[in-house]
mmCIF file with all atom_site columns, C-alpha atoms in Angstrom:
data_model
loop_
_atom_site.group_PDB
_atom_site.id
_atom_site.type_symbol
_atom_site.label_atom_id
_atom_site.label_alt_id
_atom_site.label_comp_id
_atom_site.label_asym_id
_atom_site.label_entity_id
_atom_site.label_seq_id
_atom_site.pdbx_PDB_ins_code
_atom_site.Cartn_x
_atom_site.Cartn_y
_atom_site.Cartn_z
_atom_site.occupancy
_atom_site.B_iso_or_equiv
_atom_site.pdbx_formal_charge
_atom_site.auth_seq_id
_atom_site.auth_comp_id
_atom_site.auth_asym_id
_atom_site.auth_atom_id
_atom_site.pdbx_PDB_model_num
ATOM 1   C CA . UNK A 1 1   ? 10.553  -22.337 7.876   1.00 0.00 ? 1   UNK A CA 1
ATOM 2   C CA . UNK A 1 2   ? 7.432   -22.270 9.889   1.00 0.00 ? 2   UNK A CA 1
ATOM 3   C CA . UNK A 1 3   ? 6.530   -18.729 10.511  1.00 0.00 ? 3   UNK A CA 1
ATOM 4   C CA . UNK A 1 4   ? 4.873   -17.293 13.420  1.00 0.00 ? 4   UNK A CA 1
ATOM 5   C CA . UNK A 1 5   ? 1.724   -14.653 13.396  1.00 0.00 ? 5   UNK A CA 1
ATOM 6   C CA . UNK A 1 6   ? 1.045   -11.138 14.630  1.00 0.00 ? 6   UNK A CA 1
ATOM 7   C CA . UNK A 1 7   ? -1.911  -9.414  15.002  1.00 0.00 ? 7   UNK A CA 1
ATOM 8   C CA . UNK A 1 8   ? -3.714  -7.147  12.177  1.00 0.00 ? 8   UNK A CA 1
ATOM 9   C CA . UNK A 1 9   ? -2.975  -4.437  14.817  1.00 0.00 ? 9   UNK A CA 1
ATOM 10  C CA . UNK A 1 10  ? 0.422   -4.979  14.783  1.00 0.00 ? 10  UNK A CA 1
ATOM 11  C CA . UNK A 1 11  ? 0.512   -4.980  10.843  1.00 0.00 ? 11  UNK A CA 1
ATOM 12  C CA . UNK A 1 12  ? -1.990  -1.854  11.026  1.00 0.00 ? 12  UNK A CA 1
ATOM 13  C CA . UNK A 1 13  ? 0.105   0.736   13.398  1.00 0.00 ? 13  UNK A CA 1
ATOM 14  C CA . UNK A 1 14  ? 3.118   -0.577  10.694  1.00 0.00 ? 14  UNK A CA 1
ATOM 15  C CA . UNK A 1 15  ? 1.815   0.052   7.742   1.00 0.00 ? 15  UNK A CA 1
ATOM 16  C CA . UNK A 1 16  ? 0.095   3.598   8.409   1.00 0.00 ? 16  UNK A CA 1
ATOM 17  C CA . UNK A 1 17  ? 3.624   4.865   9.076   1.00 0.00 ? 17  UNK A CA 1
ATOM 18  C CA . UNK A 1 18  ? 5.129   4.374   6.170   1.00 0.00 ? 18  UNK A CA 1
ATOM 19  C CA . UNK A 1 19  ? 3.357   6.214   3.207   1.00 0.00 ? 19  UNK A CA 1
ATOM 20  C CA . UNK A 1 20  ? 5.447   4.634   0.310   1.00 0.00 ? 20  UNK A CA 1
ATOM 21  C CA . UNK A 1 21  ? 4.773   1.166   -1.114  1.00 0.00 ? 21  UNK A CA 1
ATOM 22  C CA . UNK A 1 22  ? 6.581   -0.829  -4.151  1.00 0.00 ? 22  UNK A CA 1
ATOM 23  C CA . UNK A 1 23  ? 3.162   -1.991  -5.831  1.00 0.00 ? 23  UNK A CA 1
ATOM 24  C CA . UNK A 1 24  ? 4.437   -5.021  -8.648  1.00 0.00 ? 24  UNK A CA 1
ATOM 25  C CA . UNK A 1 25  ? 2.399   -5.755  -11.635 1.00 0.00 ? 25  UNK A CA 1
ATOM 26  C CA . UNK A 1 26  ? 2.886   -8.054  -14.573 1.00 0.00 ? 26  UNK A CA 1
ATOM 27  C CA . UNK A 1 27  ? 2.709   -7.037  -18.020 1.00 0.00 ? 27  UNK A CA 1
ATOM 28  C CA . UNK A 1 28  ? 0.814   -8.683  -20.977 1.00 0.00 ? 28  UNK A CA 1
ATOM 29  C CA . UNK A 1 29  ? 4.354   -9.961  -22.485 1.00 0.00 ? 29  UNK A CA 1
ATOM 30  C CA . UNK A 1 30  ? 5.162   -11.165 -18.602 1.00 0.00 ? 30  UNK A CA 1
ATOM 31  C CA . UNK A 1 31  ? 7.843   -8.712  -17.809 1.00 0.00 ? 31  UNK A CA 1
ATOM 32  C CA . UNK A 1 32  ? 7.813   -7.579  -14.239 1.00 0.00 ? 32  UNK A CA 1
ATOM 33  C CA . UNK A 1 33  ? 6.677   -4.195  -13.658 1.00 0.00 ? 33  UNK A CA 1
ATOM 34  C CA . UNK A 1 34  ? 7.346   -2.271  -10.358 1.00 0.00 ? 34  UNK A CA 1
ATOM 35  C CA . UNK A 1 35  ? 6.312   1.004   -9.505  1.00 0.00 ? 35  UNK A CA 1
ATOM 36  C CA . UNK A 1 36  ? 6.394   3.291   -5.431  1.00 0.00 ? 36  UNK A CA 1
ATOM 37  C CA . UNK A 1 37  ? 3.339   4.563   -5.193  1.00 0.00 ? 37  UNK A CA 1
ATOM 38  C CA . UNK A 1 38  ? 1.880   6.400   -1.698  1.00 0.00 ? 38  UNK A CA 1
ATOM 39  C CA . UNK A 1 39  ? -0.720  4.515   -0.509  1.00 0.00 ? 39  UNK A CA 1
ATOM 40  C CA . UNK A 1 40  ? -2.859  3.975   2.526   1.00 0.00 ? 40  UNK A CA 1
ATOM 41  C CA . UNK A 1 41  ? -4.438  1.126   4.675   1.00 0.00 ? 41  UNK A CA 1
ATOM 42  C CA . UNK A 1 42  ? -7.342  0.669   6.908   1.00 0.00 ? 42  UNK A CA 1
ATOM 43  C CA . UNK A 1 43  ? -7.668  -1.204  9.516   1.00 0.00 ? 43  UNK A CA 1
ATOM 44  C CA . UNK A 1 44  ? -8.406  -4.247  7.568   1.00 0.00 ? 44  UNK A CA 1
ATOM 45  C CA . UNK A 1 45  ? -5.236  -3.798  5.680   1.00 0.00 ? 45  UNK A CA 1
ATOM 46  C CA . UNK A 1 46  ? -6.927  -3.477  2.527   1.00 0.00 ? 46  UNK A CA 1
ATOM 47  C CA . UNK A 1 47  ? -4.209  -0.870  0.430   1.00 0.00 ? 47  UNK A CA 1
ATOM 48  C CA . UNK A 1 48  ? -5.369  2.213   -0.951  1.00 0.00 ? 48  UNK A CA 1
ATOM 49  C CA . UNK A 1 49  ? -3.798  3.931   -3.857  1.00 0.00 ? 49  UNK A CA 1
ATOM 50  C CA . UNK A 1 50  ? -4.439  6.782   -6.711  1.00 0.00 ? 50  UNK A CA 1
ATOM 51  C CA . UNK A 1 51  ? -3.251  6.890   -9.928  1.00 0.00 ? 51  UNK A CA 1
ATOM 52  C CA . UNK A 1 52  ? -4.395  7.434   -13.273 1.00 0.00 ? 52  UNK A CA 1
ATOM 53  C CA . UNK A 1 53  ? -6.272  5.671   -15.706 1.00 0.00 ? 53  UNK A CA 1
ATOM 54  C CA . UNK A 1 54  ? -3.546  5.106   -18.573 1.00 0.00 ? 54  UNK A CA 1
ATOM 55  C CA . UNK A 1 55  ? -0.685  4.099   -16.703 1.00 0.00 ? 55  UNK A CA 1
ATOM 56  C CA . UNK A 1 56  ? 0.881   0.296   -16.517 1.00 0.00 ? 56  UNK A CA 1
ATOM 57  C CA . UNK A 1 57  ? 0.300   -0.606  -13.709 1.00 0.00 ? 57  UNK A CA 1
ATOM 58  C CA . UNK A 1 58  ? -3.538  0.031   -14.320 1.00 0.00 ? 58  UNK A CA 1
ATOM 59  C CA . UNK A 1 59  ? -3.718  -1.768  -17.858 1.00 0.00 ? 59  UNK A CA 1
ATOM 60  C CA . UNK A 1 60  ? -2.228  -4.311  -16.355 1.00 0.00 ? 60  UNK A CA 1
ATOM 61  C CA . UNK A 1 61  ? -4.743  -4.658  -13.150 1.00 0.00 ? 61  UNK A CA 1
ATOM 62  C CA . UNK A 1 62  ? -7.044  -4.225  -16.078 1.00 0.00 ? 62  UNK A CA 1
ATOM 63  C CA . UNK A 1 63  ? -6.181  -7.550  -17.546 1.00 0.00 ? 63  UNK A CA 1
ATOM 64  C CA . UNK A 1 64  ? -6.248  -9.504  -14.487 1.00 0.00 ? 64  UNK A CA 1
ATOM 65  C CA . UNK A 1 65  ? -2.596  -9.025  -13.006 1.00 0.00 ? 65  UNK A CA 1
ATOM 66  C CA . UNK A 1 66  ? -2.344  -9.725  -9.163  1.00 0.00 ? 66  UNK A CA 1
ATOM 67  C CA . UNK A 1 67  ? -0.745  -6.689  -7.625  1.00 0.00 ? 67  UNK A CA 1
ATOM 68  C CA . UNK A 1 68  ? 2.273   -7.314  -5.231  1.00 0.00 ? 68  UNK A CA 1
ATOM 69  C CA . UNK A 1 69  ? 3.188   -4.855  -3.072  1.00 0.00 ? 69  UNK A CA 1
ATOM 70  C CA . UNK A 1 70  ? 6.494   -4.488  -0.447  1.00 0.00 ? 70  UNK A CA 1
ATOM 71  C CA . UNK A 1 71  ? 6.879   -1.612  2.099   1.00 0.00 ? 71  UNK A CA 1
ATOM 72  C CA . UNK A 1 72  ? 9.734   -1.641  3.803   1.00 0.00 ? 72  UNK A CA 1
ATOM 73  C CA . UNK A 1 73  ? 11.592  0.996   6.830   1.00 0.00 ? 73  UNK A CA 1
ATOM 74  C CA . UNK A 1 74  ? 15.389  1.210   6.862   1.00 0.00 ? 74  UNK A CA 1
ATOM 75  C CA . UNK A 1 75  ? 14.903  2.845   10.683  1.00 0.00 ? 75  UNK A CA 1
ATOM 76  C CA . UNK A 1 76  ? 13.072  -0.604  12.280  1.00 0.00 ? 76  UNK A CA 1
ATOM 77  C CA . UNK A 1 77  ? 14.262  -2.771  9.490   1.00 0.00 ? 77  UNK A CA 1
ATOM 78  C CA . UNK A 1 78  ? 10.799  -4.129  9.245   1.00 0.00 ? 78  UNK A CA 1
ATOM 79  C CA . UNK A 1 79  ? 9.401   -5.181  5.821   1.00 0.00 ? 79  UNK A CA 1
ATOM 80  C CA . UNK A 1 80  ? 5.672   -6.307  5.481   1.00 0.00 ? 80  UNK A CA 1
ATOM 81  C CA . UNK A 1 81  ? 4.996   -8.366  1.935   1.00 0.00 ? 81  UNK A CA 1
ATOM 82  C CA . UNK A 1 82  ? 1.548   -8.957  0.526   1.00 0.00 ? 82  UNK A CA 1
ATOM 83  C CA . UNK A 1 83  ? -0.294  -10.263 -2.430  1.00 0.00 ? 83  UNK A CA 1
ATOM 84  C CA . UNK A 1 84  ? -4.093  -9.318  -3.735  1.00 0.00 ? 84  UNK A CA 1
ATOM 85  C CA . UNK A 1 85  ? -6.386  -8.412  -6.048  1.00 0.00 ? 85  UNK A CA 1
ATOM 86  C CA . UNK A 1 86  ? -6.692  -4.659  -6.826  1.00 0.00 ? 86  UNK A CA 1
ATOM 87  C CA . UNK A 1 87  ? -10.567 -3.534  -7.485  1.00 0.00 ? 87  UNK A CA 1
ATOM 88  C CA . UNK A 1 88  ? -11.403 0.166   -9.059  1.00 0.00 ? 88  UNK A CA 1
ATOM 89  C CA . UNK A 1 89  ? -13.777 2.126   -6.513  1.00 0.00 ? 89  UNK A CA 1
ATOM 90  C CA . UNK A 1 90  ? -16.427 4.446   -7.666  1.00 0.00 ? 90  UNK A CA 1
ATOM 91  C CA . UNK A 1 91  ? -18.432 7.243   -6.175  1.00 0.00 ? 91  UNK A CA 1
ATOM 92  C CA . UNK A 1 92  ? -18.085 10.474  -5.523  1.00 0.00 ? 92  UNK A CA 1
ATOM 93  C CA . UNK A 1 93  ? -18.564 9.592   -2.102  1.00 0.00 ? 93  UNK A CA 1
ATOM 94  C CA . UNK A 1 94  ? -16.004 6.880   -1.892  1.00 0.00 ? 94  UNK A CA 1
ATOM 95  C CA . UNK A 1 95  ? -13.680 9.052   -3.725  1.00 0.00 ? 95  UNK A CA 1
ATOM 96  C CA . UNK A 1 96  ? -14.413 11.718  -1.004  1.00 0.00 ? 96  UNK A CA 1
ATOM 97  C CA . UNK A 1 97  ? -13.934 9.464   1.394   1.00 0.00 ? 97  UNK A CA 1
ATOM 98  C CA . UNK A 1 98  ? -10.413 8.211   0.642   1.00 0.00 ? 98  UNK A CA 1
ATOM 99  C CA . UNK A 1 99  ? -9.066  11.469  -0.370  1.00 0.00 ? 99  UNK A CA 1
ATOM 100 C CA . UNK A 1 100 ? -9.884  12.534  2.961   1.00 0.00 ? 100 UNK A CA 1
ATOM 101 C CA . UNK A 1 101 ? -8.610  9.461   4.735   1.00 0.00 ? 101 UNK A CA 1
ATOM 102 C CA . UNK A 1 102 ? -5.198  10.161  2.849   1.00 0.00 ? 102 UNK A CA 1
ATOM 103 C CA . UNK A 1 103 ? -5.282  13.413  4.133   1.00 0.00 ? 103 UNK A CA 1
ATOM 104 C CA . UNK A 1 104 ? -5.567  12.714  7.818   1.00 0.00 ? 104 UNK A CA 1
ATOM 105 C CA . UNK A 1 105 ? -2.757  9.774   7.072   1.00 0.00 ? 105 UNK A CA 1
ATOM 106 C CA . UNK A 1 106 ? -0.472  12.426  5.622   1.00 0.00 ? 106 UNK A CA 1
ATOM 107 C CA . UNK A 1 107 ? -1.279  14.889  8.061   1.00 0.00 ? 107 UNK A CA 1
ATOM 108 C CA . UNK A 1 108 ? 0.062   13.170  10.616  1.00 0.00 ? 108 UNK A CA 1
ATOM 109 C CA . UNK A 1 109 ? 3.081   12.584  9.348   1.00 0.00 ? 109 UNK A CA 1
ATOM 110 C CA . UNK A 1 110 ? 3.828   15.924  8.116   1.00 0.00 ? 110 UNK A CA 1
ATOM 111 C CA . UNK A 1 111 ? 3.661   15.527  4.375   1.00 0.00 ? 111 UNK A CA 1
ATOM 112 C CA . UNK A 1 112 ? 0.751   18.062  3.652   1.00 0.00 ? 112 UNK A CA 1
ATOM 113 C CA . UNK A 1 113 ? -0.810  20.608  6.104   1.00 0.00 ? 113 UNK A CA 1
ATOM 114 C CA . UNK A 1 114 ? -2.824  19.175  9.121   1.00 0.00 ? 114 UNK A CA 1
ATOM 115 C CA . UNK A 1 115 ? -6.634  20.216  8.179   1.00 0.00 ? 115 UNK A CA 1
ATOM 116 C CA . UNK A 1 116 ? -5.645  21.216  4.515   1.00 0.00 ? 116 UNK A CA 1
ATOM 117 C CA . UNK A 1 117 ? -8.124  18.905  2.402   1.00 0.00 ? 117 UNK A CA 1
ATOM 118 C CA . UNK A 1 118 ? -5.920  17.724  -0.908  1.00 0.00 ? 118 UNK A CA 1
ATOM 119 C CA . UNK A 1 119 ? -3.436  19.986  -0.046  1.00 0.00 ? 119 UNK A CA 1
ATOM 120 C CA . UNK A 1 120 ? -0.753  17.131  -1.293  1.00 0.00 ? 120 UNK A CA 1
ATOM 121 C CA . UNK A 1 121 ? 0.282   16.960  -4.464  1.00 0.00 ? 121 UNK A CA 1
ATOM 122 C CA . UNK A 1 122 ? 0.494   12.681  -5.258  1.00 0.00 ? 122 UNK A CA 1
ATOM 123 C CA . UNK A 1 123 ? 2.446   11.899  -8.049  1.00 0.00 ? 123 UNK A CA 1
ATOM 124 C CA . UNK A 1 124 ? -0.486  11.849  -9.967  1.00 0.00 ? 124 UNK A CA 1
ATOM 125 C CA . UNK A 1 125 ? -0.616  15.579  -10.006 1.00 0.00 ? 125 UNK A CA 1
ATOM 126 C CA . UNK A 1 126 ? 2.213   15.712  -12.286 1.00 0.00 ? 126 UNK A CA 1
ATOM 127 C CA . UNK A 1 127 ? 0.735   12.547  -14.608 1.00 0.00 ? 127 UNK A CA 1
ATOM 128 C CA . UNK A 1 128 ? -1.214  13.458  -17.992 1.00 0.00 ? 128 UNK A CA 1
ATOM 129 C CA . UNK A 1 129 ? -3.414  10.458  -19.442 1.00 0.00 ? 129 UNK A CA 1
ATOM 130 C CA . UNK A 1 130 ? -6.083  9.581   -18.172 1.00 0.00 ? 130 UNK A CA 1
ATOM 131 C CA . UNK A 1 131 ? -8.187  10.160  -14.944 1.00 0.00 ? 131 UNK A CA 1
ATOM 132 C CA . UNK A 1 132 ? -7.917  9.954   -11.433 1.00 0.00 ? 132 UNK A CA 1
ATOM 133 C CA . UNK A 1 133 ? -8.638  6.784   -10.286 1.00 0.00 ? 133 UNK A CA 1
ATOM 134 C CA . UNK A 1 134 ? -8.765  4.850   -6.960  1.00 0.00 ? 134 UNK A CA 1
ATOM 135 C CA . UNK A 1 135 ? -8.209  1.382   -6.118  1.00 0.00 ? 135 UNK A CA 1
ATOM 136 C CA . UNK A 1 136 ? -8.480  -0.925  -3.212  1.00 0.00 ? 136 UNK A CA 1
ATOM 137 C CA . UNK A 1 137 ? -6.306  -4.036  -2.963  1.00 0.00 ? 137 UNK A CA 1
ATOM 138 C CA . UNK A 1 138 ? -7.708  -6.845  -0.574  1.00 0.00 ? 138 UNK A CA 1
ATOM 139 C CA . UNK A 1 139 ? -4.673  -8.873  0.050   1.00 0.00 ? 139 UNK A CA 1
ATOM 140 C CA . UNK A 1 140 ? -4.813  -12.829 -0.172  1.00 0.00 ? 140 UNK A CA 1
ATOM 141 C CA . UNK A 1 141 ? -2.148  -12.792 2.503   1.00 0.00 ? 141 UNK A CA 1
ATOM 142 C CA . UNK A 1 142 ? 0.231   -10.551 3.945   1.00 0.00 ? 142 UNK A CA 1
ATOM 143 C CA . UNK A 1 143 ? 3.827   -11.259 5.458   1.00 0.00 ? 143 UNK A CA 1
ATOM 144 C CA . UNK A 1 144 ? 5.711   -9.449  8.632   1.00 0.00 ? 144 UNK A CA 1
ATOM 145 C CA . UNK A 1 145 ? 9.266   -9.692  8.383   1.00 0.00 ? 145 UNK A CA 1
ATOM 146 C CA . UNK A 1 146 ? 11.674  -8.291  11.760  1.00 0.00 ? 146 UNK A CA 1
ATOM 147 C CA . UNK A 1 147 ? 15.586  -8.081  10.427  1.00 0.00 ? 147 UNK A CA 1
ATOM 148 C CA . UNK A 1 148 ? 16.150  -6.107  13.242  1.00 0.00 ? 148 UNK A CA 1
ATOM 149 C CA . UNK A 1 149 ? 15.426  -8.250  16.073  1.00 0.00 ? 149 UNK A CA 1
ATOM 150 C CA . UNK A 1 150 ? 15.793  -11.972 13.879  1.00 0.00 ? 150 UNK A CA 1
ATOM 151 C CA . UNK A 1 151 ? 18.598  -13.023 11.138  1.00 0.00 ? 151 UNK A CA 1
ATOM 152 C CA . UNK A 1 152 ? 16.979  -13.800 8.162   1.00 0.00 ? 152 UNK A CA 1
ATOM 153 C CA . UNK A 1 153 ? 18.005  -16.984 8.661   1.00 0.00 ? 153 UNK A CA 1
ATOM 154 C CA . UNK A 1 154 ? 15.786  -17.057 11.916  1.00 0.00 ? 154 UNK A CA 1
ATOM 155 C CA . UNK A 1 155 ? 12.642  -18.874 12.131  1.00 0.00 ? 155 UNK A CA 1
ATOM 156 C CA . UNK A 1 156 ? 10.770  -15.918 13.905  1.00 0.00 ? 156 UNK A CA 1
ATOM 157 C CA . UNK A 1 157 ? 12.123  -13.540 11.467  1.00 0.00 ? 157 UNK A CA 1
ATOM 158 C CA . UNK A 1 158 ? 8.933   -14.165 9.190   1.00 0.00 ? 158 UNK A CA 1
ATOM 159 C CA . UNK A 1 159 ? 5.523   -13.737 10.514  1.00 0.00 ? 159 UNK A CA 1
ATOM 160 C CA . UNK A 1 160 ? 2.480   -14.452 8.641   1.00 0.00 ? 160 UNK A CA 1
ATOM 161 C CA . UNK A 1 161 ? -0.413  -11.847 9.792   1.00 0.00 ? 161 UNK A CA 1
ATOM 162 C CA . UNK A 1 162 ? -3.934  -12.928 10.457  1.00 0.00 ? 162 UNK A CA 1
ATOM 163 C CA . UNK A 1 163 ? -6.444  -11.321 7.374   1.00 0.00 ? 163 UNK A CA 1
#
């Protein structure tokens, strides 16, 4: 299947609509390990996400694991795939930074209060161990995949995006 490309813009105005993501690990032992998280992108379409320090998905970015990650809209039946490394980011002024670029994301789309500065409550809210922590995932590649307007079976179904 030879697959066609589309532009980071294109992959960009997807991806900040959709503020879940299926992030995919893999454990020590090997075993799979899948977990929605809400995320965010920049125009780069490096992924965003916070969670805290003592979860699994984190011990096992720790120890090297590649982080897979799958968001996907029933409405357009678009799905974009893509693979990276994720990297911890420090600073209080990164930390500032991408708190606030969540909120302007969310804002948007009506999940916290337009101009209401971490007034969201992430899942991480609710977790216990560990600290807040931030990471960035730089994908290796990323994939673009129309069911609405190709069969699956269609060679323009699958689009590889320019990084």
């Amino acid at each position: 299947m030879s697959a066609h490309t589309i532009s980071k813009q294109e992959a960009y105005e997807f991806l900040s609509k959709i503020p879940l993501a299926v992030f995919g690990t893999v454990s020590d032992n090997n075993t799979p390990h899948l977990t929605t998280v809400f995320y965010i992108v920049d125009k780069d379409l490096n992924f965003y996400f916070i969670s805290r320090s003592e979860t699994a998905k984190i011990h096992n970015i720790n120890r090297g694991s590649k982080v897979s990650i799958v968001v996907s809209d029933r409405r357009s039946f678009v799905t974009v795939e893509a693979q990276g490394h994720a990297v911890q980011l420090t600073g209080i002024d990164k930390f500032k930074t991408i708190f606030k670029m969540f909120t302007d994301v969310y804002s948007k789309q009506d999940i916290i209060e337009e101009g209401k500065l971490f007034n969201w409550a992430p899942p991480v809210a609710s977790m216990e161990n560990g600290d807040i922590v931030i990471y960035e995932v730089k994908p290796d590649w990323i994939r673009y995949i129309d069911y609405k307007n190709n069969s699956p079976f269609d060679k323009d179904a699958m689009q590889e995006v320019l990084i």
